mmCIF file of C-alpha atoms in Angstrom:
data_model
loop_
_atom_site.group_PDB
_atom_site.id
_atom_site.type_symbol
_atom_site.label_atom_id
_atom_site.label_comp_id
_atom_site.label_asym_id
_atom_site.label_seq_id
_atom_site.Cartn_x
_atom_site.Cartn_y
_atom_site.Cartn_z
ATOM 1 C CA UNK A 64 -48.626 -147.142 70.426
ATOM 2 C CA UNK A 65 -47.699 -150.838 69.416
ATOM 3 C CA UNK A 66 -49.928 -153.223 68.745
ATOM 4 C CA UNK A 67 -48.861 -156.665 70.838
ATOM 5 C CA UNK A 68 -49.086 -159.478 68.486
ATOM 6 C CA UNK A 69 -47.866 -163.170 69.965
ATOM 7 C CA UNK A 70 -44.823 -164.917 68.573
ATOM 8 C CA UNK A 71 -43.318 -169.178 69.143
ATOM 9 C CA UNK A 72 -39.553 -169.188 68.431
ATOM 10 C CA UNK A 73 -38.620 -171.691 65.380
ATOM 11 C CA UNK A 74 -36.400 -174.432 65.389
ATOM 12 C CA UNK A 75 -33.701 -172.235 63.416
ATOM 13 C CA UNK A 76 -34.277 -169.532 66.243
ATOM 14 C CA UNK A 77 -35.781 -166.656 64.300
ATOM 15 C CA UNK A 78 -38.860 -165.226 66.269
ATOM 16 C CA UNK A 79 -42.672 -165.609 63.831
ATOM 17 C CA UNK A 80 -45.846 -165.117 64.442
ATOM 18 C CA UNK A 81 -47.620 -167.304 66.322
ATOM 19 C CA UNK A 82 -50.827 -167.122 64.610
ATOM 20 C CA UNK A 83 -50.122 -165.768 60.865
ATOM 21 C CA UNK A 84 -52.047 -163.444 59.045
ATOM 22 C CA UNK A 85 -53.776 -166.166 55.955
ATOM 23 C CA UNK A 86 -52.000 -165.705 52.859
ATOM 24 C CA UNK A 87 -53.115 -162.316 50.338
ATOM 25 C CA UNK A 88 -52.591 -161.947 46.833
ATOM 26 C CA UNK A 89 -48.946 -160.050 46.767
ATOM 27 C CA UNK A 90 -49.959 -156.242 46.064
ATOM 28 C CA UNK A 91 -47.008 -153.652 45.052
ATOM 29 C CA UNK A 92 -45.881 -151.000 46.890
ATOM 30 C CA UNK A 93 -47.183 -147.616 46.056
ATOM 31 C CA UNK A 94 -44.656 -146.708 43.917
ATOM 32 C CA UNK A 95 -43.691 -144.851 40.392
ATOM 33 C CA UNK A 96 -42.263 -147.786 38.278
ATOM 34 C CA UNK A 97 -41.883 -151.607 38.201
ATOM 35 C CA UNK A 98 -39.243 -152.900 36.694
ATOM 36 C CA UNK A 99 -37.967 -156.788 36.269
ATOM 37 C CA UNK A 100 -34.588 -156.727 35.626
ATOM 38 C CA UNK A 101 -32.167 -159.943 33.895
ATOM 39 C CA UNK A 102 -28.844 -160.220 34.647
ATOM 40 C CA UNK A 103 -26.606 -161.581 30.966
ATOM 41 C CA UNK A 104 -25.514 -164.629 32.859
ATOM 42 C CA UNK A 105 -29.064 -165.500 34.286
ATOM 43 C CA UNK A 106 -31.082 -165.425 31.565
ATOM 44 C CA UNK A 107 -34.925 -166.221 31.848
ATOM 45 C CA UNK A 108 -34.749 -165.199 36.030
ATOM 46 C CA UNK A 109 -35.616 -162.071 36.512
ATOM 47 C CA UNK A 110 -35.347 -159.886 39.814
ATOM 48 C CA UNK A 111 -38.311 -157.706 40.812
ATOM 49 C CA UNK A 112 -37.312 -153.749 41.388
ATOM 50 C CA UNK A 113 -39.298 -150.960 42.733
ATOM 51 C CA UNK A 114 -38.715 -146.948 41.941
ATOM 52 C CA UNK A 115 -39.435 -144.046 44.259
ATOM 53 C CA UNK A 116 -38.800 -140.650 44.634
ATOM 54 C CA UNK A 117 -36.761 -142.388 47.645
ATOM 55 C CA UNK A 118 -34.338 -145.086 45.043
ATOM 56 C CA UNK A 119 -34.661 -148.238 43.428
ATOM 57 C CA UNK A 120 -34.945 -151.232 45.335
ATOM 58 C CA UNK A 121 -34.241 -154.743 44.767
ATOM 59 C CA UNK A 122 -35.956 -157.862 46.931
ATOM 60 C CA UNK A 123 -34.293 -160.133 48.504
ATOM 61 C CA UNK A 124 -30.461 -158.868 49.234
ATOM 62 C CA UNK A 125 -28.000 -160.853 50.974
ATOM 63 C CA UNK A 126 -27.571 -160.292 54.721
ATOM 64 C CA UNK A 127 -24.956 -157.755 55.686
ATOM 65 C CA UNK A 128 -21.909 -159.198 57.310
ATOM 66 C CA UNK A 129 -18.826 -157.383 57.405
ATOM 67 C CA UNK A 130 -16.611 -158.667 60.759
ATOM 68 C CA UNK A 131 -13.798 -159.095 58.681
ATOM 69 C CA UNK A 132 -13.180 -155.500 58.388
ATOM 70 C CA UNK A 133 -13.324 -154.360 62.339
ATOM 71 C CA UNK A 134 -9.714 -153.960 61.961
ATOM 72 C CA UNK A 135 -10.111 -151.412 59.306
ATOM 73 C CA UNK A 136 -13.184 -149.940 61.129
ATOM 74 C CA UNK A 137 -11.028 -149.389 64.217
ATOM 75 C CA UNK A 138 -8.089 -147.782 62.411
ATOM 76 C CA UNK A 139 -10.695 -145.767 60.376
ATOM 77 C CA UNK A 140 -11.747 -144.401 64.364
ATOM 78 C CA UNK A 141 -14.783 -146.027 63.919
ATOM 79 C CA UNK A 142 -15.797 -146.480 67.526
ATOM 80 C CA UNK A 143 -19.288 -147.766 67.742
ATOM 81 C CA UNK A 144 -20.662 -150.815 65.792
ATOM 82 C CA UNK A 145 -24.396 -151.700 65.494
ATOM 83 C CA UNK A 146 -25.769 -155.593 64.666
ATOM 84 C CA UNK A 147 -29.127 -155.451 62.932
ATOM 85 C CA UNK A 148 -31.597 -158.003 65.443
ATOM 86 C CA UNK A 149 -34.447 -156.654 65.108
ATOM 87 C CA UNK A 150 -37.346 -159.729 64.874
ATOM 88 C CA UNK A 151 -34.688 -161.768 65.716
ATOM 89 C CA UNK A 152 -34.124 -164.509 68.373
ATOM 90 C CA UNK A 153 -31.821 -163.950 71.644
ATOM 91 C CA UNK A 154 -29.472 -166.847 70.912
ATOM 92 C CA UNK A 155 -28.951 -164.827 67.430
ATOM 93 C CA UNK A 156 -28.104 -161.305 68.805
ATOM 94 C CA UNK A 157 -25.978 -163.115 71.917
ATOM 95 C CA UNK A 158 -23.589 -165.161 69.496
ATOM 96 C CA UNK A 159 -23.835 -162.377 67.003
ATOM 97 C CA UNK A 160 -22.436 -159.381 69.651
ATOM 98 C CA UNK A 161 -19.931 -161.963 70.966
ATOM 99 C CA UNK A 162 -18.494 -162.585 67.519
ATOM 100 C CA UNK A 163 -18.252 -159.093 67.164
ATOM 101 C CA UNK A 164 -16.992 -158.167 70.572
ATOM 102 C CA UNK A 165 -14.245 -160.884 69.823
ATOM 103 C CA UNK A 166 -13.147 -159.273 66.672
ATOM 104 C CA UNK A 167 -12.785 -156.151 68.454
ATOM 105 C CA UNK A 168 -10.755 -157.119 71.440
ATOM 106 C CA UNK A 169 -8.541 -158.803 68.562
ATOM 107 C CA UNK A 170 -8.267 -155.543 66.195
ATOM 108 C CA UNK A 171 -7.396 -153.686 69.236
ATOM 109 C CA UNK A 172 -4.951 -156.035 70.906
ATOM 110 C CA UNK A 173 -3.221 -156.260 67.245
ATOM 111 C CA UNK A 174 -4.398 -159.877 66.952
ATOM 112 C CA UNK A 175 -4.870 -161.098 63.094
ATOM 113 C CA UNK A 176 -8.188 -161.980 62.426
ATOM 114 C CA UNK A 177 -9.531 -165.217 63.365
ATOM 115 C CA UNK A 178 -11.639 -166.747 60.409
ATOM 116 C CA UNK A 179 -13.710 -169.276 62.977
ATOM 117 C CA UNK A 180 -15.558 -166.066 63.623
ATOM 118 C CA UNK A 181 -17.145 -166.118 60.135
ATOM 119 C CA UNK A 182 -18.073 -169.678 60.794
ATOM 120 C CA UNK A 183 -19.941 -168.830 63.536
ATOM 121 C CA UNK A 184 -21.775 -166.308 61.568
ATOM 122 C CA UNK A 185 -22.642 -169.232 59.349
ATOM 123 C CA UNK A 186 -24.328 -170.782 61.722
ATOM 124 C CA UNK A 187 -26.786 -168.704 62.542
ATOM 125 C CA UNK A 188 -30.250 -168.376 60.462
ATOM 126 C CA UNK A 189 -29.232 -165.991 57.300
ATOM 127 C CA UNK A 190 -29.784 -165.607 53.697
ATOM 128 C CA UNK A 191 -26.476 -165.319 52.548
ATOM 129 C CA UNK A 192 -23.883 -162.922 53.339
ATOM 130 C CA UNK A 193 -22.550 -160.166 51.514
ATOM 131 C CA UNK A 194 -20.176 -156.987 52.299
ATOM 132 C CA UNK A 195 -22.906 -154.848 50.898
ATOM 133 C CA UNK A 196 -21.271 -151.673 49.523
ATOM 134 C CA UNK A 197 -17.863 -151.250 51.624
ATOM 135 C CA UNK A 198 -16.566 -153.001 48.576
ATOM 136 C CA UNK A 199 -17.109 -153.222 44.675
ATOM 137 C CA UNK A 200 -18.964 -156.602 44.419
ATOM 138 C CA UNK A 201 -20.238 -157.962 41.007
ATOM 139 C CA UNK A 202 -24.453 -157.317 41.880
ATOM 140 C CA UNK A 203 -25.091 -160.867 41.936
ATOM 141 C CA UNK A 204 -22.887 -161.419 45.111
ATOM 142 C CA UNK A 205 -25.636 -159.515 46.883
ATOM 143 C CA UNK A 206 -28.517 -161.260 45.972
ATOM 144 C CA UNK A 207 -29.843 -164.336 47.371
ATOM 145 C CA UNK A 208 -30.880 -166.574 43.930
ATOM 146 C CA UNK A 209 -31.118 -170.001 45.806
ATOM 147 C CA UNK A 210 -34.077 -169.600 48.255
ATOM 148 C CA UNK A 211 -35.983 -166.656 50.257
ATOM 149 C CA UNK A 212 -35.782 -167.523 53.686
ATOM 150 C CA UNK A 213 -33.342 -167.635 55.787
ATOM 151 C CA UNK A 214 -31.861 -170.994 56.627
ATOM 152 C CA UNK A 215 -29.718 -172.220 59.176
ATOM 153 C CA UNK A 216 -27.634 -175.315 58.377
ATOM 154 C CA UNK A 217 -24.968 -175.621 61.026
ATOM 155 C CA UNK A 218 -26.188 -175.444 64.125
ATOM 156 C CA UNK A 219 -29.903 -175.235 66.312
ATOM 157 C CA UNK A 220 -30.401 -173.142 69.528
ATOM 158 C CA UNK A 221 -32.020 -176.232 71.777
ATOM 159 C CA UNK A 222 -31.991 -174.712 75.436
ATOM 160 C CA UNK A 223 -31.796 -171.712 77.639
ATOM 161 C CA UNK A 224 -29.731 -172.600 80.843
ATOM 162 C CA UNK A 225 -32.089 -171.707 84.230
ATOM 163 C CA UNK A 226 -30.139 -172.773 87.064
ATOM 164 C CA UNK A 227 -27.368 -174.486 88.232
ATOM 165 C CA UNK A 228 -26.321 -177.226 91.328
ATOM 166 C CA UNK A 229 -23.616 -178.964 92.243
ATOM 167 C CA UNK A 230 -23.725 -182.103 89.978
ATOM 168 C CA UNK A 231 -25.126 -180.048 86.642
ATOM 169 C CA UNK A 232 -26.979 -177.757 84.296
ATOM 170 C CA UNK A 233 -30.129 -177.038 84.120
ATOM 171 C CA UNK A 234 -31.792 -176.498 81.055
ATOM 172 C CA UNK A 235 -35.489 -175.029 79.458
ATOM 173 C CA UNK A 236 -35.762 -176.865 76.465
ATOM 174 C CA UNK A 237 -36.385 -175.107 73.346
ATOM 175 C CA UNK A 238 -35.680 -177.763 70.997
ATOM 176 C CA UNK A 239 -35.142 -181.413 71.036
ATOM 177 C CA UNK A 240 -31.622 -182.632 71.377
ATOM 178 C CA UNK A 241 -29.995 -186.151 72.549
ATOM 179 C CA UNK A 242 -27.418 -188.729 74.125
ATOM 180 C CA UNK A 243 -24.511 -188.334 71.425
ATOM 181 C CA UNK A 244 -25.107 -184.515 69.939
ATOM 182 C CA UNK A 245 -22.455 -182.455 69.786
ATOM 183 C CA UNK A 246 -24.004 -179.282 71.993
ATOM 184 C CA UNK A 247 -22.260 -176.005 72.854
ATOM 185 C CA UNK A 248 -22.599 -174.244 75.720
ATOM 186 C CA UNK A 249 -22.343 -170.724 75.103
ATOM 187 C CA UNK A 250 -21.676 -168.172 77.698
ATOM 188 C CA UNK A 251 -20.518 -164.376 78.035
ATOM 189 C CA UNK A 252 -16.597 -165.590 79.214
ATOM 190 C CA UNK A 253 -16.333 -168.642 75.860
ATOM 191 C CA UNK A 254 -18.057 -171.363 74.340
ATOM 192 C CA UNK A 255 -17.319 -174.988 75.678
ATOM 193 C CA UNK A 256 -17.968 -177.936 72.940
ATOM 194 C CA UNK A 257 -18.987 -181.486 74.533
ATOM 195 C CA UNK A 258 -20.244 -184.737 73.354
ATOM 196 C CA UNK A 259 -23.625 -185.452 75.455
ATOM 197 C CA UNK A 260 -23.289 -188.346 77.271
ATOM 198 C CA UNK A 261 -25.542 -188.037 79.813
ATOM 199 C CA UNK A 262 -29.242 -186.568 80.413
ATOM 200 C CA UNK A 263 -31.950 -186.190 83.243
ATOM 201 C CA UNK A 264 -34.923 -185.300 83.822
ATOM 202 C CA UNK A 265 -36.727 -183.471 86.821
ATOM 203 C CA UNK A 266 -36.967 -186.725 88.678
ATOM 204 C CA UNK A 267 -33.187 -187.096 88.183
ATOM 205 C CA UNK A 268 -34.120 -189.878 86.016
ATOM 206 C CA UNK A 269 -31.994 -190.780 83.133
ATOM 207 C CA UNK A 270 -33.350 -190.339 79.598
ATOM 208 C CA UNK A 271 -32.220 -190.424 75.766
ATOM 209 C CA UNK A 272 -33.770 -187.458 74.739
ATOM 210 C CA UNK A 273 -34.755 -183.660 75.706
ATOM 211 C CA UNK A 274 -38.154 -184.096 73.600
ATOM 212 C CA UNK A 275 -38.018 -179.786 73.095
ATOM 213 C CA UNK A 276 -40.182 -176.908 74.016
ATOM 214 C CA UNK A 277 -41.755 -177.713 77.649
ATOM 215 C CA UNK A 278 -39.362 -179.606 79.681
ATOM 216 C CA UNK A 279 -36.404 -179.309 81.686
ATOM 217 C CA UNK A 280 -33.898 -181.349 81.957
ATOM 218 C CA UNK A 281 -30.500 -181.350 83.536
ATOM 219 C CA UNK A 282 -26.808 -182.169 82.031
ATOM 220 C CA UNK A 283 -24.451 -183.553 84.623
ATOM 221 C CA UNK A 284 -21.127 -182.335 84.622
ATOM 222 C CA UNK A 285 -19.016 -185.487 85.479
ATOM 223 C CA UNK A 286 -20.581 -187.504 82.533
ATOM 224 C CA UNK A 287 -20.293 -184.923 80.220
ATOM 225 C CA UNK A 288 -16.717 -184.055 81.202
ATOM 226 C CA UNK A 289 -18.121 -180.596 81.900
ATOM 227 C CA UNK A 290 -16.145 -180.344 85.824
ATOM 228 C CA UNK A 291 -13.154 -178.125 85.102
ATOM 229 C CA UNK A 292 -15.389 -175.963 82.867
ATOM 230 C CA UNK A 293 -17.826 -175.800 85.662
ATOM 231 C CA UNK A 294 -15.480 -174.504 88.160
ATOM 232 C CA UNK A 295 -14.529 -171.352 86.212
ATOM 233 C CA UNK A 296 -18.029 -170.584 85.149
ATOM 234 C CA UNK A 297 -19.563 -167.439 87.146
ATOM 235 C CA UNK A 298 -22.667 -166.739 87.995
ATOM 236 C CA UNK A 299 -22.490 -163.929 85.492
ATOM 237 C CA UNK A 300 -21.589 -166.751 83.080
ATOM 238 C CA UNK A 301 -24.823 -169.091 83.875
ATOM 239 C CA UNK A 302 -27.286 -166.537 84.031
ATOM 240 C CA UNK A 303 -27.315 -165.426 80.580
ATOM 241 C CA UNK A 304 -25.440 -169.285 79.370
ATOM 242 C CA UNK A 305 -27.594 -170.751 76.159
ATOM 243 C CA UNK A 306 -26.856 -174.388 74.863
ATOM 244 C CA UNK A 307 -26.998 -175.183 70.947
ATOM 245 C CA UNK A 308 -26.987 -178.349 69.088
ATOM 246 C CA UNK A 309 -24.912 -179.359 65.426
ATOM 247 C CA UNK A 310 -26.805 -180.097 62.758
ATOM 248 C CA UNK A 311 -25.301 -182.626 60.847
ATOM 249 C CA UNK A 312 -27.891 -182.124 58.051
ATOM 250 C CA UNK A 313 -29.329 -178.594 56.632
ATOM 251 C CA UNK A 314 -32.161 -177.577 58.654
ATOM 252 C CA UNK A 315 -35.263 -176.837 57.382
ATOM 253 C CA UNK A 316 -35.382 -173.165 55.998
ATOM 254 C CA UNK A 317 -36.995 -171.060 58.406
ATOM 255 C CA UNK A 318 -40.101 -168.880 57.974
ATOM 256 C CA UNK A 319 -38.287 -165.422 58.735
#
């Protein structure tokens, strides 16, 4: 049995609590040993680890991220991939299984790997990425010194697209977004990148701003120079489209 516990979305697009537990005093695992270990080049930081009859464990490791190597994977006859979403947000396991089904379809078509795909990693909320153990790494590429959470600095998940008519989009708001972002409106076929230019709301009024979580508003295609996009899109293509925002400043760091 689960217990159902209710959860907002943050503005980085991991999924929290809604109502958080109030802060306890940090208690350790049960475990056999504590250690704090210092690194040579780091003196005076030290790294807590934990010791089990199950390992040694150190906090706070780098998130794994290895799409580079699909083309090794695939050679190796590696045939089935899995992302790690769990507690995370839609928009992050939809751009994170289209990254990777991209690198795929490359590796198998023969196609050298396109290195935009790790920028779109980047995007997303993380801690820092590391390849983990497929190769040798020096241990501090795997640990996350700078901060705890994960932060997002390149781009915000601002709207899930509902329906469509003739003239536009229709978006949910989950964030707030404006006349003159840069959005991106992701779907299952590519990723279109547009300057917003225009913006409605339900009265097919026209406003500055999508305020965020609450309201709908619609993006015309004609200002937006969205038309010859629109016409390929499929109804496949809408019904699972979301629409993100650049940042041109780091976000604030999330509370996953």
């Amino acid at each position: 049995d689960y217990k159902v516990n209710e959860a907002v979305q943050t503005m980085e697009g991991d999924i929290v609590l809604k109502n958080p537990p109030p802060p306890q005093k940090p208690q350790l695992p049960i475990i056999d040993q504590v250690f704090l270990l210092e690194e040579p080049q780091r003196p005076g930081e030290y790294m807590p680890a934990y010791e089990d009859e199950h390992g040694t464990y150190i906090m706070n490791s780098k998130d794994l991220r290895a799409v580079q190597h699909v083309k090794t994977f695939t050679d190796m006859g590696i045939s089935s991939l899995k992302i790690e979403g769990r507690t995370k947000s839609f928009f992050y396991a939809a751009r994170t299984a289209q990254v990777y089904r991209k690198a795929i379809d490359d590796a198998a078509a023969g196609v050298e790997f396109n290195e935009s795909l790790l920028e779109m990693l980047d995007s997303l909320s993380n801690r820092g990425y590391t390849e983990g153990f497929f190769q040798r790494h020096a241990s501090e590429s795997m640990q996350n010194y700078e901060h705890g959470r994960s932060v997002a600095n390149k781009q915000q998940f601002v709207g899930d697209i509902i329906d469509r008519d003739e003239d536009g989009i229709i978006v949910d708001v989950k964030n707030k977004f404006g006349l003159n972002d840069e959005l991106e409106l992701m779907t299952p076929t590519g990723n279109t990148v547009f300057n917003l230019n225009a913006l409605l709301n339900q009265k097919s009024d026209s406003i500055d701003v999508a305020p965020g979580s609450g309201h709908v508003v619609k993006i015309p295609y004609a200002e937006n120079q969205l038309g010859d996009r629109a016409d390929q899109l499929t109804a496949h293509d809408y019904q699972y489209a979301l629409l993100m925002k650049s940042v041109k400043t780091p976000a604030e760091p999330s509370l996953a």
